[in-house]
Short mmCIF file of C-alpha atoms and ligand atoms in Angstrom, two decimals:
data_model
loop_
_atom_site.label_atom_id
_atom_site.label_comp_id
_atom_site.label_asym_id
_atom_site.label_seq_id
_atom_site.Cartn_x
_atom_site.Cartn_y
_atom_site.Cartn_z
CA MET A 1 0.00 0.00 0.00
CA ALA A 2 1.66 3.25 -1.12
CA THR A 3 1.28 6.76 0.23
CA GLU A 4 0.56 9.69 -2.06
CA THR A 5 0.66 13.42 -1.52
CA VAL A 6 -2.58 15.32 -2.06
CA PRO A 7 -2.21 17.30 -5.31
CA ALA A 8 -2.11 21.06 -4.72
CA ALA A 9 -5.10 21.58 -7.04
CA VAL A 10 -7.49 19.75 -4.68
CA GLU A 11 -9.98 22.18 -3.19
CA PRO A 12 -11.02 21.36 0.35
CA GLU A 13 -14.47 19.82 0.58
CA ALA A 14 -16.32 18.32 3.49
CA PRO A 15 -15.17 14.72 3.97
CA LYS A 16 -17.57 12.11 2.63
CA THR A 17 -19.33 10.47 5.55
CA GLY A 18 -22.09 8.69 3.66
CA PRO A 19 -25.58 9.88 2.92
CA GLN A 20 -27.61 11.16 5.86
CA GLU A 21 -30.85 9.37 6.70
CA THR A 22 -34.12 11.07 7.61
CA PRO A 23 -36.87 9.28 9.54
CA VAL A 24 -40.33 9.63 7.97
CA ILE A 25 -43.73 8.05 8.26
CA VAL A 26 -46.18 7.08 5.54
CA ARG A 27 -48.99 9.65 5.66
CA GLU A 28 -51.04 8.37 2.74
CA LEU A 29 -51.15 5.75 0.03
CA ARG A 30 -53.13 6.68 -3.07
CA TRP A 31 -53.92 4.80 -6.25
CA GLU A 32 -52.77 6.85 -9.22
CA ALA A 33 -53.38 4.31 -12.00
CA ALA A 34 -53.56 0.56 -12.51
CA GLY A 35 -50.49 -0.84 -10.77
CA VAL A 36 -49.26 2.57 -9.59
CA VAL A 37 -49.54 3.76 -6.01
CA SER A 38 -48.22 7.07 -4.67
CA VAL A 39 -46.79 7.36 -1.18
CA LEU A 40 -46.91 10.58 0.82
CA LEU A 41 -44.07 10.82 3.34
CA ALA A 42 -43.66 13.30 6.20
CA ARG A 43 -41.51 13.67 9.29
CA PRO A 44 -42.97 11.95 12.36
CA ASP A 45 -42.89 15.32 14.18
CA GLY A 46 -44.51 17.14 11.26
CA GLY A 47 -41.35 19.21 10.72
CA ARG A 48 -39.81 20.46 7.51
CA LEU A 49 -38.10 18.16 5.06
CA PRO A 50 -35.02 19.18 3.06
CA ALA A 51 -35.86 21.44 0.11
CA TRP A 52 -35.78 19.97 -3.39
CA GLN A 53 -36.16 20.96 -7.03
CA PRO A 54 -37.88 19.19 -9.95
CA GLY A 55 -35.85 16.18 -11.10
CA ALA A 56 -34.78 15.19 -7.57
CA HIS A 57 -35.11 11.70 -6.14
CA ILE A 58 -34.86 10.04 -2.75
CA ASP A 59 -33.66 6.66 -1.55
CA LEU A 60 -36.41 4.77 0.21
CA LEU A 61 -34.95 2.40 2.81
CA LEU A 62 -37.44 -0.41 3.20
CA PRO A 63 -37.62 -2.55 6.38
CA THR A 64 -36.47 -5.57 4.36
CA GLY A 65 -33.11 -3.87 3.87
CA ILE A 66 -33.89 -3.08 0.24
CA VAL A 67 -33.07 0.45 -0.92
CA ARG A 68 -34.83 1.90 -3.95
CA GLN A 69 -34.69 5.26 -5.68
CA TYR A 70 -37.88 7.13 -6.50
CA SER A 71 -38.33 10.54 -8.13
CA LEU A 72 -40.19 13.14 -6.13
CA CYS A 73 -43.43 13.90 -7.92
CA GLY A 74 -45.19 16.22 -5.45
CA SER A 75 -44.69 19.94 -5.14
CA PRO A 76 -41.37 21.50 -4.02
CA SER A 77 -43.42 24.33 -2.50
CA ASP A 78 -44.71 21.92 0.17
CA PRO A 79 -41.84 21.75 2.70
CA PHE A 80 -43.62 19.19 4.88
CA ALA A 81 -44.21 16.24 2.56
CA TYR A 82 -42.63 14.24 -0.24
CA ARG A 83 -44.67 12.22 -2.70
CA VAL A 84 -43.25 9.35 -4.74
CA ALA A 85 -45.09 7.02 -7.10
CA VAL A 86 -44.26 3.34 -7.42
CA ARG A 87 -45.26 1.02 -10.24
CA ARG A 88 -45.71 -2.62 -9.26
CA ASP A 89 -43.08 -4.35 -11.31
CA ALA A 90 -43.85 -7.92 -12.39
CA ALA A 91 -40.11 -8.60 -12.23
CA SER A 92 -39.78 -6.88 -8.84
CA ARG A 93 -36.68 -7.79 -6.85
CA GLY A 94 -38.58 -6.85 -3.70
CA GLY A 95 -38.84 -3.05 -3.81
CA SER A 96 -42.09 -2.27 -5.60
CA GLU A 97 -43.58 -5.54 -4.34
CA TYR A 98 -43.02 -4.47 -0.74
CA VAL A 99 -44.46 -0.99 -1.33
CA HIS A 100 -47.62 -2.40 -2.92
CA ALA A 101 -48.16 -5.41 -0.67
CA PHE A 102 -46.98 -4.29 2.76
CA LEU A 103 -46.54 -0.53 3.09
CA ARG A 104 -49.34 1.04 5.14
CA PRO A 105 -50.23 4.55 6.44
CA GLY A 106 -48.50 5.28 9.74
CA GLN A 107 -45.56 3.02 8.98
CA PRO A 108 -42.14 4.45 9.90
CA LEU A 109 -39.45 4.42 7.22
CA ARG A 110 -36.12 6.06 6.56
CA ILE A 111 -35.09 7.97 3.47
CA ARG A 112 -31.88 9.49 2.11
CA GLY A 113 -31.62 12.55 -0.04
CA PRO A 114 -33.04 14.28 -1.99
CA ARG A 115 -30.36 14.25 -4.67
CA ASN A 116 -30.73 15.70 -8.15
CA HIS A 117 -28.90 14.57 -11.28
CA PHE A 118 -31.72 15.63 -13.60
CA ARG A 119 -31.78 19.34 -12.95
CA PHE A 120 -34.50 21.48 -14.42
CA GLU A 121 -32.94 24.63 -15.88
CA PRO A 122 -34.62 27.78 -17.22
CA ALA A 123 -35.08 27.72 -21.02
CA ASP A 124 -37.11 29.54 -23.68
CA SER A 125 -39.46 26.59 -24.02
CA TYR A 126 -39.68 22.92 -23.09
CA LEU A 127 -40.48 19.60 -24.66
CA PHE A 128 -41.17 16.94 -22.01
CA VAL A 129 -41.12 13.27 -23.02
CA ALA A 130 -42.30 10.60 -20.60
CA GLY A 131 -42.74 6.86 -20.87
CA GLY A 132 -44.67 4.91 -18.22
CA ILE A 133 -43.57 5.64 -14.67
CA GLY A 134 -40.99 8.02 -16.17
CA ILE A 135 -43.71 10.62 -15.78
CA THR A 136 -42.74 11.03 -12.10
CA PRO A 137 -39.76 13.42 -12.44
CA ILE A 138 -41.42 15.12 -15.43
CA LEU A 139 -44.60 16.06 -13.52
CA PRO A 140 -42.93 18.60 -11.17
CA MET A 141 -41.07 20.04 -14.16
CA ALA A 142 -44.33 20.61 -16.02
CA ARG A 143 -45.78 22.13 -12.87
CA GLN A 144 -42.78 24.47 -12.61
CA ALA A 145 -42.94 25.41 -16.30
CA ALA A 146 -46.66 26.16 -15.89
CA ALA A 147 -45.95 28.31 -12.82
CA TRP A 148 -43.29 30.26 -14.76
CA GLY A 149 -45.73 30.82 -17.62
CA ALA A 150 -43.20 29.16 -19.94
CA SER A 151 -44.09 27.62 -23.27
CA TRP A 152 -44.13 23.82 -22.94
CA GLN A 153 -45.41 20.65 -24.47
CA LEU A 154 -45.56 17.20 -22.90
CA VAL A 155 -45.87 13.88 -24.68
CA TYR A 156 -46.54 10.80 -22.59
CA ALA A 157 -46.67 7.17 -23.70
CA GLY A 158 -47.79 4.12 -21.73
CA ARG A 159 -48.62 0.48 -22.33
CA THR A 160 -52.29 0.99 -21.50
CA ALA A 161 -54.44 4.03 -20.80
CA ALA A 162 -55.39 2.64 -17.38
CA SER A 163 -51.75 2.36 -16.29
CA MET A 164 -50.81 5.99 -17.05
CA ALA A 165 -50.63 7.96 -13.80
CA PHE A 166 -51.29 11.68 -13.31
CA ARG A 167 -53.15 12.25 -16.57
CA ASP A 168 -55.77 14.44 -14.88
CA THR A 169 -53.13 16.46 -13.03
CA LEU A 170 -51.27 17.07 -16.27
CA GLY A 171 -54.47 18.03 -18.07
CA ALA A 172 -55.19 20.64 -15.40
CA LEU A 173 -51.71 22.14 -15.83
CA ALA A 174 -51.88 22.36 -19.61
CA PRO A 175 -52.00 25.97 -20.83
CA HIS A 176 -53.80 24.89 -24.01
CA GLN A 177 -55.43 21.79 -25.44
CA ASP A 178 -52.38 20.52 -27.29
CA ALA A 179 -49.87 21.05 -24.49
CA VAL A 180 -50.32 17.53 -23.12
CA ARG A 181 -50.68 14.59 -25.49
CA VAL A 182 -50.94 11.00 -24.35
CA TYR A 183 -50.22 7.87 -26.36
CA PRO A 184 -51.64 4.72 -24.71
CA GLY A 185 -50.35 1.63 -26.50
CA ASP A 186 -53.64 -0.24 -26.10
CA GLU A 187 -55.43 2.51 -28.02
CA GLY A 188 -52.92 2.38 -30.86
CA GLY A 189 -51.13 5.51 -29.68
CA ARG A 190 -47.68 6.07 -31.14
CA MET A 191 -45.61 9.04 -30.08
CA PRO A 192 -44.44 11.06 -33.11
CA LEU A 193 -41.07 11.59 -31.52
CA GLU A 194 -39.06 12.16 -34.65
CA ALA A 195 -41.42 14.88 -35.88
CA LEU A 196 -41.61 16.57 -32.48
CA LEU A 197 -37.85 16.65 -32.04
CA GLY A 198 -37.38 17.72 -35.63
CA GLN A 199 -39.66 20.71 -35.01
CA ALA A 200 -37.95 21.72 -31.75
CA ARG A 201 -36.84 25.33 -32.02
CA PRO A 202 -33.40 26.52 -30.84
CA GLY A 203 -33.78 27.42 -27.18
CA THR A 204 -36.10 24.49 -26.49
CA ALA A 205 -34.89 22.22 -23.71
CA VAL A 206 -35.87 18.55 -23.93
CA TYR A 207 -36.39 16.58 -20.72
CA ALA A 208 -37.10 12.87 -21.02
CA CYS A 209 -37.57 9.95 -18.66
CA GLY A 210 -38.76 6.43 -19.37
CA PRO A 211 -37.59 3.08 -20.71
CA GLY A 212 -34.18 2.85 -22.37
CA PRO A 213 -35.39 2.45 -25.98
CA LEU A 214 -37.52 5.62 -25.66
CA LEU A 215 -34.57 7.59 -24.30
CA ASP A 216 -32.26 6.25 -26.99
CA ALA A 217 -34.81 7.42 -29.57
CA VAL A 218 -34.89 10.86 -27.93
CA SER A 219 -31.10 11.11 -27.99
CA ASP A 220 -30.95 10.01 -31.64
CA GLY A 221 -33.79 12.28 -32.74
CA ALA A 222 -32.32 15.28 -30.97
CA ALA A 223 -28.82 14.87 -32.38
CA HIS A 224 -29.29 18.06 -34.44
CA LEU A 225 -30.05 20.19 -31.36
CA PRO A 226 -27.29 22.15 -29.61
CA ARG A 227 -25.28 20.28 -26.99
CA GLY A 228 -26.72 20.55 -23.52
CA THR A 229 -30.27 20.76 -24.88
CA VAL A 230 -31.36 17.21 -24.12
CA HIS A 231 -31.62 15.92 -20.56
CA VAL A 232 -32.55 12.32 -19.87
CA GLU A 233 -32.99 10.28 -16.72
CA ARG A 234 -32.52 6.55 -17.03
CA PHE A 235 -33.81 3.76 -14.78
CA ARG A 236 -30.68 1.78 -15.62
CA PRO A 237 -27.48 2.40 -17.58
CA ARG A 238 -27.61 2.41 -21.37
CA ALA A 239 -27.58 -1.00 -23.06
CA GLY A 240 -24.01 -1.96 -23.90
CA GLU A 241 -22.45 -0.19 -20.92
CA GLY A 242 -20.31 -2.57 -18.90
CA THR A 243 -19.67 -4.91 -21.81
CA ARG A 244 -16.14 -3.57 -22.32
CA GLN A 245 -13.22 -5.63 -21.07
CA ASP A 246 -12.46 -4.86 -17.44
CA ALA A 247 -8.85 -4.28 -16.41
CA ALA A 248 -7.20 -3.82 -13.04
CA VAL A 249 -6.67 -0.20 -12.04
CA GLU A 250 -4.53 1.54 -9.45
CA VAL A 251 -6.70 3.99 -7.51
CA VAL A 252 -4.95 6.71 -5.55
CA CYS A 253 -7.18 8.21 -2.86
CA ALA A 254 -5.74 11.69 -2.60
CA ARG A 255 -7.62 12.88 0.46
CA SER A 256 -6.86 9.74 2.47
CA GLY A 257 -3.30 9.38 1.17
CA ARG A 258 -3.85 5.72 0.27
CA THR A 259 -3.63 3.62 -2.86
CA VAL A 260 -5.83 0.63 -3.63
CA ASN A 261 -5.25 -1.83 -6.47
CA VAL A 262 -8.67 -2.70 -7.85
CA ALA A 263 -8.77 -6.11 -9.52
CA ALA A 264 -10.52 -6.49 -12.88
CA GLU A 265 -13.43 -8.42 -11.41
CA ARG A 266 -14.15 -5.95 -8.56
CA SER A 267 -15.93 -2.61 -8.63
CA VAL A 268 -13.96 0.45 -7.54
CA LEU A 269 -16.66 1.09 -4.94
CA ASP A 270 -16.33 -2.37 -3.36
CA ALA A 271 -12.55 -2.29 -3.39
CA LEU A 272 -12.37 1.13 -1.71
CA SER A 273 -15.11 0.24 0.75
CA ASP A 274 -13.36 -3.00 1.74
CA ALA A 275 -10.18 -1.00 2.26
CA GLY A 276 -12.03 1.10 4.84
CA LEU A 277 -12.15 4.25 2.72
CA PRO A 278 -15.06 6.71 3.14
CA VAL A 279 -17.16 5.87 0.07
CA ALA A 280 -20.89 5.25 -0.09
CA GLY A 281 -23.16 3.39 -2.48
CA SER A 282 -26.83 2.59 -2.84
CA CYS A 283 -28.20 1.34 -6.19
CA ARG A 284 -24.86 -0.12 -7.37
CA GLN A 285 -26.17 0.18 -10.91
CA GLY A 286 -24.94 3.65 -11.85
CA VAL A 287 -28.30 5.39 -11.60
CA CYS A 288 -28.75 6.90 -8.13
CA GLY A 289 -25.62 9.06 -7.87
CA THR A 290 -24.73 8.17 -4.27
CA CYS A 291 -21.20 7.08 -5.16
CA GLU A 292 -20.33 10.17 -7.24
CA THR A 293 -16.66 11.00 -6.75
CA ARG A 294 -14.38 13.70 -8.13
CA VAL A 295 -11.63 12.55 -10.47
CA LEU A 296 -8.39 14.48 -10.04
CA GLU A 297 -6.16 12.61 -12.50
CA GLY A 298 -6.64 9.82 -15.04
CA VAL A 299 -9.44 9.12 -17.50
CA PRO A 300 -12.60 7.40 -16.25
CA ASP A 301 -14.41 4.77 -18.32
CA HIS A 302 -17.98 5.89 -17.65
CA ARG A 303 -20.64 3.19 -17.46
CA ASP A 304 -23.37 4.97 -15.52
CA GLY A 305 -26.78 6.14 -16.67
CA ILE A 306 -26.44 9.63 -15.20
CA LEU A 307 -23.81 11.71 -16.98
CA SER A 308 -24.48 13.43 -20.30
CA GLU A 309 -21.98 13.11 -23.15
CA GLU A 310 -20.56 16.52 -22.28
CA GLU A 311 -20.15 15.57 -18.64
CA ARG A 312 -18.50 12.31 -19.64
CA GLU A 313 -16.02 14.15 -21.82
CA LYS A 314 -15.15 16.49 -18.96
CA GLY A 315 -14.09 13.45 -16.94
CA ASP A 316 -14.01 15.31 -13.62
CA ARG A 317 -16.33 12.91 -11.78
CA MET A 318 -17.37 9.28 -11.93
CA TYR A 319 -19.67 6.73 -10.31
CA LEU A 320 -17.55 4.19 -8.50
CA CYS A 321 -20.12 1.38 -8.46
CA VAL A 322 -19.97 0.76 -12.22
CA SER A 323 -17.37 2.98 -13.89
CA ARG A 324 -13.74 2.03 -14.31
CA ALA A 325 -10.70 3.62 -15.98
CA ARG A 326 -9.26 4.11 -19.43
CA THR A 327 -5.88 4.78 -17.83
CA PRO A 328 -3.96 2.36 -15.58
CA ARG A 329 -4.19 4.85 -12.71
CA LEU A 330 -6.88 7.13 -11.32
CA VAL A 331 -6.49 9.77 -8.62
CA LEU A 332 -9.77 10.31 -6.78
CA ASP A 333 -10.91 12.84 -4.23
CA VAL A 334 -11.46 10.22 -1.54
FE1 FES B 401 -25.92 4.40 -7.22
FE2 FES B 401 -23.30 4.24 -7.68
S1 FES B 401 -24.39 3.50 -5.99
S2 FES B 401 -24.77 5.38 -8.80
#
């Protein structure tokens, strides 16, 4: 184990101590659509919860030990409650199944966050694209755009009309009849994505959340738009990520003055964690952002579903649970 000097360029930051947990109780469970229930969470003492902005999500720590990430879909102007919506997933690994089958009003839970890797920025106008439960981060954005009096349009696809949550809420927000268009698959609806993106004017920001193929189609269809215009939030990393050959990497932890050799078959997060270094993880799939770490030297091999192409090119941060290195050595702010 070697010792390294902290590079002079490192700016002091608070040491990473792991995400803080907040105790909450379930105030309400509400059916939003077939197979979709929303959960209203509040502090047991009725106090304020941390502020958040559209695009943010929380970690829900279930009593079974399972941790799942859910976008906040309520209103940021309510400081006393968070609302998340959960689709019952037929292939559930225990998260959505627990929420639907066992969660009850009054039940105590713990949460972490909010965190936000899908930030909603001011723009001239907006095109929102949602698929299925991907409507959850988009809903507060549409609400914000409506409150600003901005020009916006929202297109929303789902497998069936009955399974599409928040349609009435969206309809009430719409500034005109065409602002919200829904495309239920069981009614033959097909989102005219190519045409919509092709018509997008300069200055229009595109925000999209939903299944991978929909988001890939958004990225492809928006290739002509200026960089930084398209913002997507993925449920899991892009297909093909993680299929590259893994190689061992030497990781220098500048803040701790320690070096860890990460074997090809181990994640950087696991290797650093096992070495007792102050790193934290949650989803371990490259989607929640808990393990985000600054890169001080070396070139990361990004395999997450969070960073945009521009952010990947910058190479100044990485997600330790899935990403590796294109150089034999990385220096991290750990
Ligand atoms: Fe969720 Fe790494 S633990 S992104």
